[in-house]
mmCIF file of C-alpha atoms in Angstrom:
data_model
loop_
_atom_site.group_PDB
_atom_site.id
_atom_site.type_symbol
_atom_site.label_atom_id
_atom_site.label_comp_id
_atom_site.label_asym_id
_atom_site.label_seq_id
_atom_site.Cartn_x
_atom_site.Cartn_y
_atom_site.Cartn_z
ATOM 1 C CA MET A 1 86.917 62.498 -76.787
ATOM 2 C CA SER A 2 90.108 62.556 -78.619
ATOM 3 C CA ILE A 3 90.997 61.148 -81.644
ATOM 4 C CA THR A 4 92.877 58.604 -79.843
ATOM 5 C CA ASN A 5 89.964 57.370 -77.996
ATOM 6 C CA ARG A 6 87.769 57.118 -81.103
ATOM 7 C CA PHE A 7 90.557 54.863 -82.893
ATOM 8 C CA LYS A 8 91.022 52.861 -79.396
ATOM 9 C CA ASN A 9 86.909 52.394 -79.445
ATOM 10 C CA ARG A 10 86.927 51.160 -83.286
ATOM 11 C CA LEU A 11 90.011 48.879 -82.678
ATOM 12 C CA ILE A 12 88.091 47.081 -79.625
ATOM 13 C CA ALA A 13 85.118 47.117 -81.794
ATOM 14 C CA LYS A 14 86.808 45.169 -84.527
ATOM 15 C CA VAL A 15 88.587 42.793 -82.091
ATOM 16 C CA ILE A 16 85.053 41.798 -80.063
ATOM 17 C CA THR A 17 83.280 41.389 -83.154
ATOM 18 C CA ARG A 18 86.086 38.926 -84.631
ATOM 19 C CA TYR A 19 86.320 37.029 -81.009
ATOM 20 C CA PRO A 20 83.053 37.214 -79.275
ATOM 21 C CA SER A 21 84.210 35.751 -76.320
ATOM 22 C CA LEU A 22 86.499 38.879 -75.324
ATOM 23 C CA ALA A 23 83.362 40.849 -75.580
ATOM 24 C CA GLN A 24 82.201 39.237 -71.955
ATOM 25 C CA ARG A 25 84.190 41.569 -70.235
ATOM 26 C CA PHE A 26 82.589 44.635 -71.486
ATOM 27 C CA ILE A 27 79.145 43.334 -71.461
ATOM 28 C CA SER A 28 79.244 42.153 -67.832
ATOM 29 C CA ALA A 29 80.999 45.464 -66.751
ATOM 30 C CA TYR A 30 77.975 47.227 -68.194
ATOM 31 C CA GLU A 31 74.939 47.956 -65.893
ATOM 32 C CA PRO A 32 72.114 48.682 -68.034
ATOM 33 C CA TRP A 33 69.387 51.043 -66.414
ATOM 34 C CA GLU A 34 66.800 48.637 -64.673
ATOM 35 C CA SER A 35 63.690 50.435 -63.892
ATOM 36 C CA GLY A 36 61.890 47.478 -61.627
ATOM 37 C CA GLU A 37 58.745 48.750 -63.443
ATOM 38 C CA ALA A 38 56.255 46.003 -64.931
ATOM 39 C CA VAL A 39 57.159 44.758 -68.615
ATOM 40 C CA PRO A 40 54.774 47.061 -70.823
ATOM 41 C CA TRP A 41 52.364 44.891 -72.847
ATOM 42 C CA ALA A 42 50.483 45.768 -75.891
ATOM 43 C CA PRO A 43 50.098 42.468 -77.930
ATOM 44 C CA PRO A 44 49.086 42.902 -81.527
ATOM 45 C CA GLN A 45 45.398 42.972 -82.045
ATOM 46 C CA LYS A 46 45.180 41.982 -85.836
ATOM 47 C CA PRO A 47 46.940 39.776 -88.284
ATOM 48 C CA LEU A 48 50.399 40.954 -89.766
ATOM 49 C CA ALA A 49 48.849 40.894 -93.088
ATOM 50 C CA GLU A 50 46.687 44.268 -92.072
ATOM 51 C CA CYS A 51 49.329 45.810 -89.833
ATOM 52 C CA THR A 52 51.289 48.778 -90.557
ATOM 53 C CA LEU A 53 54.995 48.087 -89.840
ATOM 54 C CA ALA A 54 57.910 50.466 -88.873
ATOM 55 C CA MET A 55 61.453 49.697 -87.970
ATOM 56 C CA VAL A 56 63.494 51.341 -85.034
ATOM 57 C CA THR A 57 67.177 50.595 -85.096
ATOM 58 C CA THR A 58 69.959 51.309 -82.604
ATOM 59 C CA SER A 59 72.716 50.459 -85.425
ATOM 60 C CA GLY A 60 73.612 54.205 -86.076
ATOM 61 C CA VAL A 61 72.505 54.142 -89.747
ATOM 62 C CA HIS A 62 71.316 57.542 -91.524
ATOM 63 C CA HIS A 63 70.975 59.079 -94.811
ATOM 64 C CA SER A 64 74.408 60.596 -96.000
ATOM 65 C CA THR A 65 72.840 63.792 -96.103
ATOM 66 C CA GLN A 66 71.900 63.883 -92.499
ATOM 67 C CA GLU A 67 74.024 64.988 -89.553
ATOM 68 C CA PRO A 68 76.167 62.056 -88.226
ATOM 69 C CA PHE A 69 75.700 60.993 -84.349
ATOM 70 C CA ASN A 70 77.864 62.815 -82.239
ATOM 71 C CA MET A 71 80.890 60.442 -81.269
ATOM 72 C CA GLN A 72 82.911 62.773 -79.179
ATOM 73 C CA ASP A 73 80.471 62.353 -76.454
ATOM 74 C CA SER A 74 81.437 59.182 -74.173
ATOM 75 C CA GLU A 75 77.902 58.903 -73.188
ATOM 76 C CA GLY A 76 76.587 58.819 -76.519
ATOM 77 C CA ASP A 77 74.408 60.734 -78.388
ATOM 78 C CA PRO A 78 70.636 60.348 -77.638
ATOM 79 C CA SER A 79 69.076 61.717 -80.830
ATOM 80 C CA PHE A 80 67.429 59.870 -83.518
ATOM 81 C CA ARG A 81 67.457 60.375 -87.250
ATOM 82 C CA ALA A 82 64.040 59.454 -89.471
ATOM 83 C CA ILE A 83 64.939 57.135 -92.101
ATOM 84 C CA ASP A 84 63.127 57.364 -95.404
ATOM 85 C CA GLY A 85 62.665 53.839 -96.479
ATOM 86 C CA ALA A 86 62.315 54.656 -100.235
ATOM 87 C CA THR A 87 65.728 56.313 -100.291
ATOM 88 C CA ILE A 88 67.999 54.805 -97.509
ATOM 89 C CA GLY A 89 68.869 52.260 -99.765
ATOM 90 C CA SER A 90 70.924 54.132 -102.279
ATOM 91 C CA ALA A 91 73.054 56.432 -100.168
ATOM 92 C CA TYR A 92 73.272 55.463 -96.262
ATOM 93 C CA LYS A 93 75.987 56.119 -93.544
ATOM 94 C CA ILE A 94 76.645 54.408 -90.360
ATOM 95 C CA THR A 95 77.992 56.587 -87.435
ATOM 96 C CA HIS A 96 78.732 54.232 -84.426
ATOM 97 C CA ASP A 97 82.600 53.566 -83.294
ATOM 98 C CA TYR A 98 81.509 50.796 -80.766
ATOM 99 C CA TYR A 99 80.703 48.108 -83.513
ATOM 100 C CA ASP A 100 82.387 46.776 -86.605
ATOM 101 C CA HIS A 101 80.316 47.795 -89.444
ATOM 102 C CA SER A 102 82.194 46.719 -92.369
ATOM 103 C CA ASP A 103 79.834 44.096 -93.215
ATOM 104 C CA ALA A 104 76.629 46.244 -92.573
ATOM 105 C CA GLU A 105 78.246 48.638 -95.300
ATOM 106 C CA LYS A 106 78.141 45.796 -97.692
ATOM 107 C CA ASP A 107 74.202 44.708 -97.200
ATOM 108 C CA LEU A 108 72.644 47.302 -94.923
ATOM 109 C CA ASN A 109 69.890 44.451 -94.122
ATOM 110 C CA ILE A 110 72.054 42.464 -91.800
ATOM 111 C CA ILE A 111 71.167 45.293 -89.405
ATOM 112 C CA PHE A 112 68.148 47.109 -90.796
ATOM 113 C CA PRO A 113 66.473 44.427 -93.220
ATOM 114 C CA LEU A 114 64.373 46.762 -95.469
ATOM 115 C CA GLN A 115 64.422 44.943 -98.427
ATOM 116 C CA ARG A 116 63.366 41.466 -96.380
ATOM 117 C CA LEU A 117 60.485 43.699 -95.165
ATOM 118 C CA GLN A 118 59.494 45.017 -98.698
ATOM 119 C CA GLU A 119 59.493 41.538 -100.088
ATOM 120 C CA LEU A 120 57.206 40.399 -97.316
ATOM 121 C CA GLN A 121 54.866 43.166 -97.861
ATOM 122 C CA GLN A 122 54.780 42.766 -101.740
ATOM 123 C CA GLU A 123 53.947 38.922 -100.683
ATOM 124 C CA GLY A 124 51.144 39.966 -98.539
ATOM 125 C CA VAL A 125 52.777 38.683 -95.389
ATOM 126 C CA ILE A 126 53.103 42.419 -93.801
ATOM 127 C CA GLY A 127 50.000 44.543 -94.419
ATOM 128 C CA GLN A 128 51.749 47.685 -95.269
ATOM 129 C CA LEU A 129 55.502 48.955 -94.583
ATOM 130 C CA ALA A 130 55.531 52.578 -92.989
ATOM 131 C CA ASP A 131 57.281 55.116 -95.128
ATOM 132 C CA THR A 132 59.501 56.244 -92.174
ATOM 133 C CA HIS A 133 61.575 54.215 -89.979
ATOM 134 C CA TYR A 134 63.665 55.398 -86.925
ATOM 135 C CA SER A 135 67.440 55.226 -86.077
ATOM 136 C CA PHE A 136 69.548 55.761 -82.911
ATOM 137 C CA MET A 137 73.206 54.976 -82.340
ATOM 138 C CA GLY A 138 72.464 53.050 -78.941
ATOM 139 C CA HIS A 139 75.401 52.797 -76.350
ATOM 140 C CA ILE A 140 73.624 55.428 -74.449
ATOM 141 C CA ASP A 141 74.889 56.195 -71.052
ATOM 142 C CA GLY A 142 74.810 58.491 -67.907
ATOM 143 C CA ARG A 143 73.142 61.609 -68.121
ATOM 144 C CA HIS A 144 71.749 60.713 -71.710
ATOM 145 C CA ILE A 145 69.540 57.976 -70.595
ATOM 146 C CA ALA A 146 66.957 60.286 -69.223
ATOM 147 C CA THR A 147 66.762 62.508 -72.565
ATOM 148 C CA LEU A 148 66.755 58.930 -74.859
ATOM 149 C CA ILE A 149 63.674 57.888 -72.484
ATOM 150 C CA GLY A 150 62.131 61.429 -71.973
ATOM 151 C CA GLN A 151 62.695 62.895 -74.917
ATOM 152 C CA ALA A 152 63.912 61.320 -78.186
ATOM 153 C CA ALA A 153 61.851 57.982 -77.632
ATOM 154 C CA GLN A 154 58.695 60.058 -76.847
ATOM 155 C CA GLU A 155 59.083 62.160 -80.019
ATOM 156 C CA VAL A 156 59.571 58.861 -82.168
ATOM 157 C CA VAL A 157 56.464 57.383 -80.226
ATOM 158 C CA LYS A 158 54.228 60.322 -81.307
ATOM 159 C CA ARG A 159 55.610 60.098 -84.967
ATOM 160 C CA LEU A 160 54.609 56.421 -85.078
ATOM 161 C CA LYS A 161 51.352 56.989 -83.958
ATOM 162 C CA ARG A 162 50.883 59.933 -86.350
ATOM 163 C CA ASP A 163 51.600 57.391 -88.979
ATOM 164 C CA GLN A 164 49.287 54.865 -87.498
ATOM 165 C CA VAL A 165 51.967 52.026 -87.036
ATOM 166 C CA ASP A 166 50.703 49.266 -85.296
ATOM 167 C CA VAL A 167 53.864 47.018 -85.338
ATOM 168 C CA VAL A 168 57.280 47.990 -84.638
ATOM 169 C CA LEU A 169 60.520 45.693 -85.432
ATOM 170 C CA LEU A 170 63.533 46.871 -83.538
ATOM 171 C CA THR A 171 67.196 45.892 -84.677
ATOM 172 C CA PRO A 172 70.557 46.465 -82.701
ATOM 173 C CA ALA A 173 73.974 46.288 -83.933
ATOM 174 C CA MET B 1 67.447 49.285 -77.607
ATOM 175 C CA GLY B 2 65.385 47.660 -74.806
ATOM 176 C CA LEU B 3 64.405 51.125 -73.507
ATOM 177 C CA ILE B 4 63.206 52.168 -76.690
ATOM 178 C CA GLN B 5 61.265 49.379 -77.253
ATOM 179 C CA ARG B 6 59.584 49.514 -73.666
ATOM 180 C CA GLU B 7 58.697 53.149 -74.225
ATOM 181 C CA ILE B 8 57.058 52.318 -77.759
ATOM 182 C CA GLU B 9 55.157 49.195 -76.396
ATOM 183 C CA LYS B 10 53.751 51.669 -72.902
ATOM 184 C CA ALA B 11 52.225 53.776 -76.026
ATOM 185 C CA GLY B 12 50.104 50.643 -77.190
ATOM 186 C CA ILE B 13 52.184 49.842 -80.077
ATOM 187 C CA ALA B 14 53.010 45.912 -80.251
ATOM 188 C CA THR B 15 56.935 45.378 -80.371
ATOM 189 C CA VAL B 16 59.441 42.506 -80.862
ATOM 190 C CA GLY B 17 63.380 43.127 -80.895
ATOM 191 C CA VAL B 18 66.201 40.920 -82.342
ATOM 192 C CA THR B 19 68.863 40.861 -79.782
ATOM 193 C CA ILE B 20 72.547 39.346 -80.000
ATOM 194 C CA VAL B 21 73.196 40.621 -76.304
ATOM 195 C CA ARG B 22 71.147 38.096 -73.945
ATOM 196 C CA GLU B 23 72.567 39.804 -70.624
ATOM 197 C CA TYR B 24 71.537 43.049 -71.663
ATOM 198 C CA THR B 25 67.947 42.103 -72.648
ATOM 199 C CA GLU B 26 67.652 40.112 -69.500
ATOM 200 C CA LYS B 27 68.052 43.084 -67.355
ATOM 201 C CA VAL B 28 66.309 45.693 -69.405
ATOM 202 C CA GLN B 29 63.252 43.501 -70.022
ATOM 203 C CA PRO B 30 61.369 44.726 -73.295
ATOM 204 C CA PRO B 31 58.185 42.924 -73.910
ATOM 205 C CA ARG B 32 59.482 40.296 -76.644
ATOM 206 C CA SER B 33 62.709 39.117 -78.096
ATOM 207 C CA VAL B 34 64.460 36.721 -80.202
ATOM 208 C CA TYR B 35 67.940 36.272 -79.207
ATOM 209 C CA LEU B 36 70.910 34.943 -81.554
ATOM 210 C CA LYS B 37 74.524 34.259 -80.311
ATOM 211 C CA TRP B 38 75.807 36.076 -83.216
ATOM 212 C CA PRO B 39 78.802 38.554 -83.654
ATOM 213 C CA PHE B 40 78.166 42.404 -83.066
ATOM 214 C CA GLY B 41 77.086 44.050 -86.221
ATOM 215 C CA HIS B 42 75.290 41.229 -87.558
ATOM 216 C CA PRO B 43 71.747 40.815 -85.963
ATOM 217 C CA LEU B 44 70.186 39.638 -89.134
ATOM 218 C CA GLY B 45 73.095 37.733 -90.210
ATOM 219 C CA GLU B 46 75.792 37.790 -93.069
ATOM 220 C CA PRO B 47 75.708 40.438 -95.762
ATOM 221 C CA GLY B 48 74.007 38.630 -98.942
ATOM 222 C CA ASN B 49 72.392 35.830 -97.133
ATOM 223 C CA VAL B 50 68.738 36.631 -98.009
ATOM 224 C CA LYS B 51 67.317 33.396 -96.725
ATOM 225 C CA GLN B 52 69.016 33.990 -93.260
ATOM 226 C CA GLN B 53 67.916 37.387 -93.038
ATOM 227 C CA ARG B 54 64.285 36.650 -93.949
ATOM 228 C CA ALA B 55 64.511 33.567 -91.516
ATOM 229 C CA VAL B 56 65.423 36.119 -88.626
ATOM 230 C CA VAL B 57 62.334 38.529 -89.465
ATOM 231 C CA LEU B 58 59.990 36.011 -89.714
ATOM 232 C CA GLU B 59 61.077 34.088 -86.525
ATOM 233 C CA ALA B 60 60.650 37.715 -84.981
ATOM 234 C CA PHE B 61 57.264 37.890 -86.132
ATOM 235 C CA LYS B 62 56.699 34.715 -85.115
ATOM 236 C CA ALA B 63 57.590 35.840 -81.294
ATOM 237 C CA LEU B 64 55.420 38.809 -81.760
ATOM 238 C CA TYR B 65 52.290 36.877 -81.833
ATOM 239 C CA GLY B 66 53.632 33.423 -80.084
ATOM 240 C CA ILE B 67 54.884 35.014 -76.903
ATOM 241 C CA THR B 68 52.637 35.319 -74.068
ATOM 242 C CA THR B 69 54.714 36.134 -71.311
ATOM 243 C CA PRO B 70 56.006 39.595 -70.881
ATOM 244 C CA GLY B 71 59.543 39.853 -71.052
ATOM 245 C CA GLU B 72 60.169 36.767 -72.792
ATOM 246 C CA ILE B 73 63.424 36.045 -75.080
ATOM 247 C CA VAL B 74 63.279 33.285 -77.515
ATOM 248 C CA ASP B 75 66.595 31.661 -78.156
ATOM 249 C CA LEU B 76 66.539 30.909 -82.024
ATOM 250 C CA PRO B 77 68.160 27.852 -83.214
ATOM 251 C CA PHE B 78 70.143 29.073 -85.932
ATOM 252 C CA ARG B 79 74.225 28.583 -85.639
ATOM 253 C CA TRP B 80 76.746 31.299 -86.809
ATOM 254 C CA ARG B 81 77.584 30.267 -90.404
ATOM 255 C CA ARG B 82 76.440 26.504 -89.559
ATOM 256 C CA HIS B 83 73.001 26.747 -90.167
ATOM 257 C CA ASP B 84 71.227 25.352 -93.402
ATOM 258 C CA TYR B 85 68.299 27.948 -94.296
ATOM 259 C CA GLU B 86 67.136 25.637 -96.946
ATOM 260 C CA SER B 87 64.864 23.546 -94.514
ATOM 261 C CA TYR B 88 63.810 26.498 -92.952
ATOM 262 C CA GLU B 89 59.863 26.357 -92.429
ATOM 263 C CA GLU B 90 58.250 29.935 -92.750
ATOM 264 C CA PRO B 91 55.374 30.404 -90.339
ATOM 265 C CA ASP B 92 52.049 30.475 -92.004
ATOM 266 C CA ASN B 93 49.554 32.004 -89.386
ATOM 267 C CA LEU B 94 51.160 35.421 -88.264
ATOM 268 C CA SER B 95 47.869 36.382 -86.124
ATOM 269 C CA PRO B 96 46.422 36.943 -82.682
ATOM 270 C CA GLY B 97 45.987 33.169 -81.616
ATOM 271 C CA GLY B 98 48.228 31.753 -84.414
ATOM 272 C CA ASP B 99 51.642 30.230 -84.049
ATOM 273 C CA LYS B 100 52.343 29.261 -80.642
ATOM 274 C CA GLN B 101 56.136 29.204 -79.638
#
């Protein structure tokens, strides 16, 4: 994608964040993938105070040292970044041209509420917070949807299982 | 986001998502969601507003245990920049069969 296009996307993102009613055009034009399959259902079996919880976000946040998401591809970047809960707060970047993340740069918790979860863990509301969380950039379209579902999401599922995660909280942007 | 949520739940892990675009969520149908009519980039609220962010997280957990219909979306009553979180009552029974919606 050209630099002009990236500039255009960022400008649109700023405008629709400020005037949400203008976003309706973009939302209605977007056709999300529809499976027609039954809604998956695996309700939690234990109280939250006994659960291990991880977060998955589609806000495009990642460690400053990690490779940024690819913003050149108009169909998005279906890869994910593993987020270390212990260090993400000190040096993070948000790579995502499709929303205005200037507020999230001031306070990560508005897209990735890690500090709130850490407090709830200390208070005993949440049993255990997983060490690793996962971040995608969202805004995936076209051919990358299959990669997202068939590969990236499956790898994240495998890691969540390995980490014995019981509950996942998902946050968008 | 809903697509990823569905895959995680399919693997047997319970999920709840925060959404600010109800229309997408209705189409994708992730198992459990809480909806806020808030601007993009602000699913948990405003920078530095700890009480607000905490309330959204807790309402998501309440929905995690309270939703009994797959695909249900709970509309949270928090109005953008006009809600007083001082009077927010935190759920006290986040467990199976606990707080019902």
